[in-house]
PDB file of C-alpha atoms in Angstrom:
ATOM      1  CA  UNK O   1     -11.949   2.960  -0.562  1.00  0.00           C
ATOM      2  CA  UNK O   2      -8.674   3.137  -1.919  1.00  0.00           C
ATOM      3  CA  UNK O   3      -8.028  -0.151  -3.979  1.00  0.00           C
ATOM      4  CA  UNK O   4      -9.058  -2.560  -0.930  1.00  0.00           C
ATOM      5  CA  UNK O   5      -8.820  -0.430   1.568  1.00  0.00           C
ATOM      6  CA  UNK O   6     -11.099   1.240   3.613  1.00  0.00           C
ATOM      7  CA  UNK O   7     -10.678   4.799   4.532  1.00  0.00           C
ATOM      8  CA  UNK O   8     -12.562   6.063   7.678  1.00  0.00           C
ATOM      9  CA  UNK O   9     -15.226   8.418   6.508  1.00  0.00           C
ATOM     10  CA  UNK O  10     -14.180  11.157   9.510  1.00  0.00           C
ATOM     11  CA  UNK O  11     -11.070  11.367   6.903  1.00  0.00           C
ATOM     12  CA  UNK O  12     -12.102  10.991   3.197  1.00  0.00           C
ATOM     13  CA  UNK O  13     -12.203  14.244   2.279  1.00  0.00           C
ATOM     14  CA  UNK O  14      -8.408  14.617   3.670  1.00  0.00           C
ATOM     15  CA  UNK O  15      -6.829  11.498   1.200  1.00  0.00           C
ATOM     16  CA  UNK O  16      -3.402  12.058  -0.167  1.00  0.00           C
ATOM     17  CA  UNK O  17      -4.307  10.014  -2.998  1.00  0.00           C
ATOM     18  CA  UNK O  18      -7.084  11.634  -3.948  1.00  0.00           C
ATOM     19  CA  UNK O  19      -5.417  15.220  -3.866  1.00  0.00           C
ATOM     20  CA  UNK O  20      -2.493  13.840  -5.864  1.00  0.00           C
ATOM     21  CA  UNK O  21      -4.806  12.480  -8.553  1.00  0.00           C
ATOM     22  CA  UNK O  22      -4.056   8.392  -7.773  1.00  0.00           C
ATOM     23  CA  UNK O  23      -6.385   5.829  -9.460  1.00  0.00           C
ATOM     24  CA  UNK O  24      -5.603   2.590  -8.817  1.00  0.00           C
ATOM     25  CA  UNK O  25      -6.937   0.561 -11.935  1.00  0.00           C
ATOM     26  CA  UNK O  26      -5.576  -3.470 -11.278  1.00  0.00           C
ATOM     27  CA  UNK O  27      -5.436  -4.247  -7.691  1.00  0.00           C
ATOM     28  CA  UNK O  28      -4.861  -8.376  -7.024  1.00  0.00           C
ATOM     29  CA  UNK O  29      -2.273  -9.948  -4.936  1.00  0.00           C
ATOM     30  CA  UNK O  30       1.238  -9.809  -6.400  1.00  0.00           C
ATOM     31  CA  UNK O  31       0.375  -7.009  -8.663  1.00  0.00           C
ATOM     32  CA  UNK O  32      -0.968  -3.180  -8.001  1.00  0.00           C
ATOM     33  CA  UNK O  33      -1.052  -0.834 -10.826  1.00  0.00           C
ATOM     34  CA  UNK O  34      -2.120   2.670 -11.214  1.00  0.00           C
ATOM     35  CA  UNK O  35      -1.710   5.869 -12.677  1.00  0.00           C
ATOM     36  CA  UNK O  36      -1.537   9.850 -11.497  1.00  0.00           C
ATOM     37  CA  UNK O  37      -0.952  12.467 -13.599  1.00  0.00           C
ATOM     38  CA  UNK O  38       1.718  15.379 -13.663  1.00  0.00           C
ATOM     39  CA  UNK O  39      -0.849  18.350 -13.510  1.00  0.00           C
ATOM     40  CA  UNK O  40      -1.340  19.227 -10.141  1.00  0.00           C
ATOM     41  CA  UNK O  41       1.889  18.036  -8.481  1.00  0.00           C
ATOM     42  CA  UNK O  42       4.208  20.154 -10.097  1.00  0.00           C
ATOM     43  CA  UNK O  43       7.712  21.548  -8.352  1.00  0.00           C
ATOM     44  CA  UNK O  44       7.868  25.500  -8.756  1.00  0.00           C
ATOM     45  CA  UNK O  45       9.611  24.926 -12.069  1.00  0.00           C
ATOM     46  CA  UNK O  46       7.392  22.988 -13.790  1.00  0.00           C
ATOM     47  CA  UNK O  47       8.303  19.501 -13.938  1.00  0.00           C
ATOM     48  CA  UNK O  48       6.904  16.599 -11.375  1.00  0.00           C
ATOM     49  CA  UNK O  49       7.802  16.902  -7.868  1.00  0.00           C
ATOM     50  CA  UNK O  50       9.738  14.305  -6.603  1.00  0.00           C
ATOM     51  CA  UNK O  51       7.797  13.934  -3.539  1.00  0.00           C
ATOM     52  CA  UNK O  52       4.862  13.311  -5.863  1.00  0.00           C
ATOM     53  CA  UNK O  53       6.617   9.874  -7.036  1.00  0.00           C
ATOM     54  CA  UNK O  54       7.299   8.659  -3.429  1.00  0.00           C
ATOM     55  CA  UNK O  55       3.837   9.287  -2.424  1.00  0.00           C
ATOM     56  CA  UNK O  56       2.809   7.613  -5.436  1.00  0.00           C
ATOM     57  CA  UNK O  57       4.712   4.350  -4.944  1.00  0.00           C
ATOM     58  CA  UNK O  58       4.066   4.433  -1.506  1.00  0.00           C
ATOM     59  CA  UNK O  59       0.666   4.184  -1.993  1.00  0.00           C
ATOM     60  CA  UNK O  60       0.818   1.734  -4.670  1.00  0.00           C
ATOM     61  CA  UNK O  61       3.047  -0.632  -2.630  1.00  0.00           C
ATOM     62  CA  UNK O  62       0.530  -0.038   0.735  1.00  0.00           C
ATOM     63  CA  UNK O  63      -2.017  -1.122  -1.473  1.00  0.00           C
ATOM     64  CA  UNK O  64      -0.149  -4.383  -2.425  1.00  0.00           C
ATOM     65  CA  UNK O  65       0.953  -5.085   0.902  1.00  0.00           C
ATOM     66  CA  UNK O  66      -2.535  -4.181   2.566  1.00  0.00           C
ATOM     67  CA  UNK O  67      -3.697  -7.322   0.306  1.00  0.00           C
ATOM     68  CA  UNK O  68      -1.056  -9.086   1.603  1.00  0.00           C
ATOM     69  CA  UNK O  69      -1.584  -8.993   4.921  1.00  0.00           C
ATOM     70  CA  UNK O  70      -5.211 -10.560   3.831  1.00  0.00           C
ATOM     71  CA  UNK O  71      -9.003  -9.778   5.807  1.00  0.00           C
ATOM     72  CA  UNK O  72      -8.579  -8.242   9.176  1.00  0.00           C
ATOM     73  CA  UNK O  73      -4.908  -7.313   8.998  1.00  0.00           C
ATOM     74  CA  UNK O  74      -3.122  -4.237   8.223  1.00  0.00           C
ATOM     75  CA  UNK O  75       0.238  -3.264   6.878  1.00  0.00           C
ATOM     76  CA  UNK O  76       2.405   0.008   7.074  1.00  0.00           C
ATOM     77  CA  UNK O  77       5.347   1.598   5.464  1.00  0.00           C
ATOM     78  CA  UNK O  78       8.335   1.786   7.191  1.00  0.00           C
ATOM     79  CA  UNK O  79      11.244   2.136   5.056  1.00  0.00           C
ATOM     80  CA  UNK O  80      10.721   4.032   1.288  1.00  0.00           C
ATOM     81  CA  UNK O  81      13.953   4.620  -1.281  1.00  0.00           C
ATOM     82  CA  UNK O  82      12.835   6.487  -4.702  1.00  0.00           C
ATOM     83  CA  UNK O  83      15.535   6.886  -7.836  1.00  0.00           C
ATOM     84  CA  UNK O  84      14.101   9.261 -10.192  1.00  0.00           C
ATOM     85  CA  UNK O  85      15.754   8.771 -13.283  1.00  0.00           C
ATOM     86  CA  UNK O  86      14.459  11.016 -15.536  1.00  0.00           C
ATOM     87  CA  UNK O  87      12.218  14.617 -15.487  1.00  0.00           C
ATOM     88  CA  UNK O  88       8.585  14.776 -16.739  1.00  0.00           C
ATOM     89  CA  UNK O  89       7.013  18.080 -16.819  1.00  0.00           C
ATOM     90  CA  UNK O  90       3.145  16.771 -18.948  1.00  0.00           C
ATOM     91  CA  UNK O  91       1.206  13.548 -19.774  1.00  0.00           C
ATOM     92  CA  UNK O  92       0.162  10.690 -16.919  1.00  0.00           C
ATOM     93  CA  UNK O  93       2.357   8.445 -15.151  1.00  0.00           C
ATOM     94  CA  UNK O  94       2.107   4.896 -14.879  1.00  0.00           C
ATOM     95  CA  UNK O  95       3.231   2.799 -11.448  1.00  0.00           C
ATOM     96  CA  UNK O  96       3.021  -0.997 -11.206  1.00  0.00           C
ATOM     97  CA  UNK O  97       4.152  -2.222  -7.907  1.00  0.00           C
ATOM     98  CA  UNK O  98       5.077  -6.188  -7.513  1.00  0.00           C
ATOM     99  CA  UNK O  99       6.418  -8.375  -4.511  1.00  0.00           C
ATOM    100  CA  UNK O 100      10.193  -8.569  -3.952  1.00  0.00           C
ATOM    101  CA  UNK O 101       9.704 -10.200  -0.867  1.00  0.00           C
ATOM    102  CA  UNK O 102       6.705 -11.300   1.179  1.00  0.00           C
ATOM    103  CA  UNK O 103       7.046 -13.016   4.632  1.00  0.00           C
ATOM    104  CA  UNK O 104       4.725 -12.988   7.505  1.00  0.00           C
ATOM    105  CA  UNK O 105       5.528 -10.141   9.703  1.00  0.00           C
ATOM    106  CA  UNK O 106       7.164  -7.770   6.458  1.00  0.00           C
ATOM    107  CA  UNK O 107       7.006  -7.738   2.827  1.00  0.00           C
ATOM    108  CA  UNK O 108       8.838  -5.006   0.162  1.00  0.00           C
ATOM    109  CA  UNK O 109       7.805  -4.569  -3.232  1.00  0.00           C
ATOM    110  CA  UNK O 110       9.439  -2.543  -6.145  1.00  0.00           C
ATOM    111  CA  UNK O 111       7.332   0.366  -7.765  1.00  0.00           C
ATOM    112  CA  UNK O 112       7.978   1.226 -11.227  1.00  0.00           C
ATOM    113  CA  UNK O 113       7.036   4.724 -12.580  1.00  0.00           C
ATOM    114  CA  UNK O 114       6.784   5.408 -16.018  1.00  0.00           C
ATOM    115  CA  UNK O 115       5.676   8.051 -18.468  1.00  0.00           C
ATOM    116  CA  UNK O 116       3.225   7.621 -20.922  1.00  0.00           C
ATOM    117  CA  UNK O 117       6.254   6.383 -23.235  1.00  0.00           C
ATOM    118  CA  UNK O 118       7.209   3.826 -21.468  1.00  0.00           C
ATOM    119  CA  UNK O 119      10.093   5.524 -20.532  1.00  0.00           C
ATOM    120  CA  UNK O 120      11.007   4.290 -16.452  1.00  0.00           C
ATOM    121  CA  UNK O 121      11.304   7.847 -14.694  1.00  0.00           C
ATOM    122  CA  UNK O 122      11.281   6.245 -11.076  1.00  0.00           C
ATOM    123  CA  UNK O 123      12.123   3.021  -9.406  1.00  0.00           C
ATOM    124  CA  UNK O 124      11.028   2.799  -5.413  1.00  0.00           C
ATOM    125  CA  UNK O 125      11.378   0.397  -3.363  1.00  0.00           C
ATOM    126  CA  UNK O 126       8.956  -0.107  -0.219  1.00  0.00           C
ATOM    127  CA  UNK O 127       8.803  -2.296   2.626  1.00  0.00           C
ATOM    128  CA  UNK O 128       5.881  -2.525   4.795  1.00  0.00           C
ATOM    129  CA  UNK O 129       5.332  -4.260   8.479  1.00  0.00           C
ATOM    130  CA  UNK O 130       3.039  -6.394   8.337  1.00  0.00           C
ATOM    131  CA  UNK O 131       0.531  -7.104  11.097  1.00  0.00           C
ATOM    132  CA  UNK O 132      -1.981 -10.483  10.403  1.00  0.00           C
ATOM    133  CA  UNK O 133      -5.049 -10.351  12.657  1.00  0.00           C
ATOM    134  CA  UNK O 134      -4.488 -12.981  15.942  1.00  0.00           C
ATOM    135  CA  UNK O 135      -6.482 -16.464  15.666  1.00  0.00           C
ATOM    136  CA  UNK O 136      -9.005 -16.400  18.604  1.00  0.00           C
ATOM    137  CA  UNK O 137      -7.803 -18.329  21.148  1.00  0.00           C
ATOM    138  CA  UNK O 138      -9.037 -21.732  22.006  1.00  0.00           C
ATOM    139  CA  UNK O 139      -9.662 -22.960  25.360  1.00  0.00           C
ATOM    140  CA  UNK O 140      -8.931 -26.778  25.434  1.00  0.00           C
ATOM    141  CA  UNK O 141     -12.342 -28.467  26.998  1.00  0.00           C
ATOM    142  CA  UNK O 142     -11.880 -29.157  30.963  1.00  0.00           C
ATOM    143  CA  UNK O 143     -14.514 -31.115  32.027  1.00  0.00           C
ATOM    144  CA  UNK O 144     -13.860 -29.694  36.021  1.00  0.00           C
ATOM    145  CA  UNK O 145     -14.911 -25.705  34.654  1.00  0.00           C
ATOM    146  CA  UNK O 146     -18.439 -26.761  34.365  1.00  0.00           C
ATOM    147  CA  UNK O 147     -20.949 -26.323  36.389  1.00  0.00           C
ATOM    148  CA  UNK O 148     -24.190 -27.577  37.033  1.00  0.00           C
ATOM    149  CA  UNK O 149     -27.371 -25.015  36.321  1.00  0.00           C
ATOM    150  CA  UNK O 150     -30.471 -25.713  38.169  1.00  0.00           C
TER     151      UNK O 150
END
């Protein structure tokens, strides 16, 4: 599982978020937070890969719109814009994604990054399609469809 969602077991072992280091420690509607740390997703000199960050919110804001899209329906990114505002080469970072918008069929939430300061080294912003499972179709009752069993 990653926050609510479940990851087919053919594919566990294979998890971005899990090689990255992502824990996801709140996870309600409206609000996803979690943390990753620096070790481990490093660019050749040292300090955090970029790439690391937009994985990071991108997972954080899947989560939140996965919870969205409520039991039985699924959500995926489809557009992802990172600033990275400042360097961090040690320590953990700390992402808290929240709802900028949330309509039926898409939803985009901002992802702040921080360092274990405080100190804001990336904003993202994701939005995700989402996809709500169909209500099972009704048949209205017609009498003239029914037949007599023996």
């Amino acid at each position: 599982m990653l926050g609510p969602m479940p990851v087919n077991g053919d594919y566990a072992h294979e998890q971005l978020a899990r090689r990255l280091g992502i824990d996801i420690v709140t996870c309600e509607p409206g609000l996803v937070i979690g943390t990753m740390p620096v070790t481990g997703n490093r660019q050749p000199i040292g300090i955090l890969h970029g790439g690391a960050n937009a994985a990071f919110a991108e997972t954080l804001g899947s989560v939140a719109a996965f919870l969205y899209a409520g039991p039985g329906g699924n959500a995926v990114g489809i557009d992802l814009s990172c600033v990275h505002h400042r360097w961090v080469s040690s320590g953990t970072l700390h992402g808290t994604a929240t709802p900028l918008a949330e309509r039926r069929s898409m939803a985009t939430y901002e992802i702040s990054i921080r360092d274990g300061l405080g100190q804001r080294v990336c904003t993202a912003r994701l939005t995700c399609a989402i996809r709500r499972p169909r209500p099972r179709s009704r048949t209205p009752h017609d009498p003239r469809r029914e037949r007599e069993h023996p």
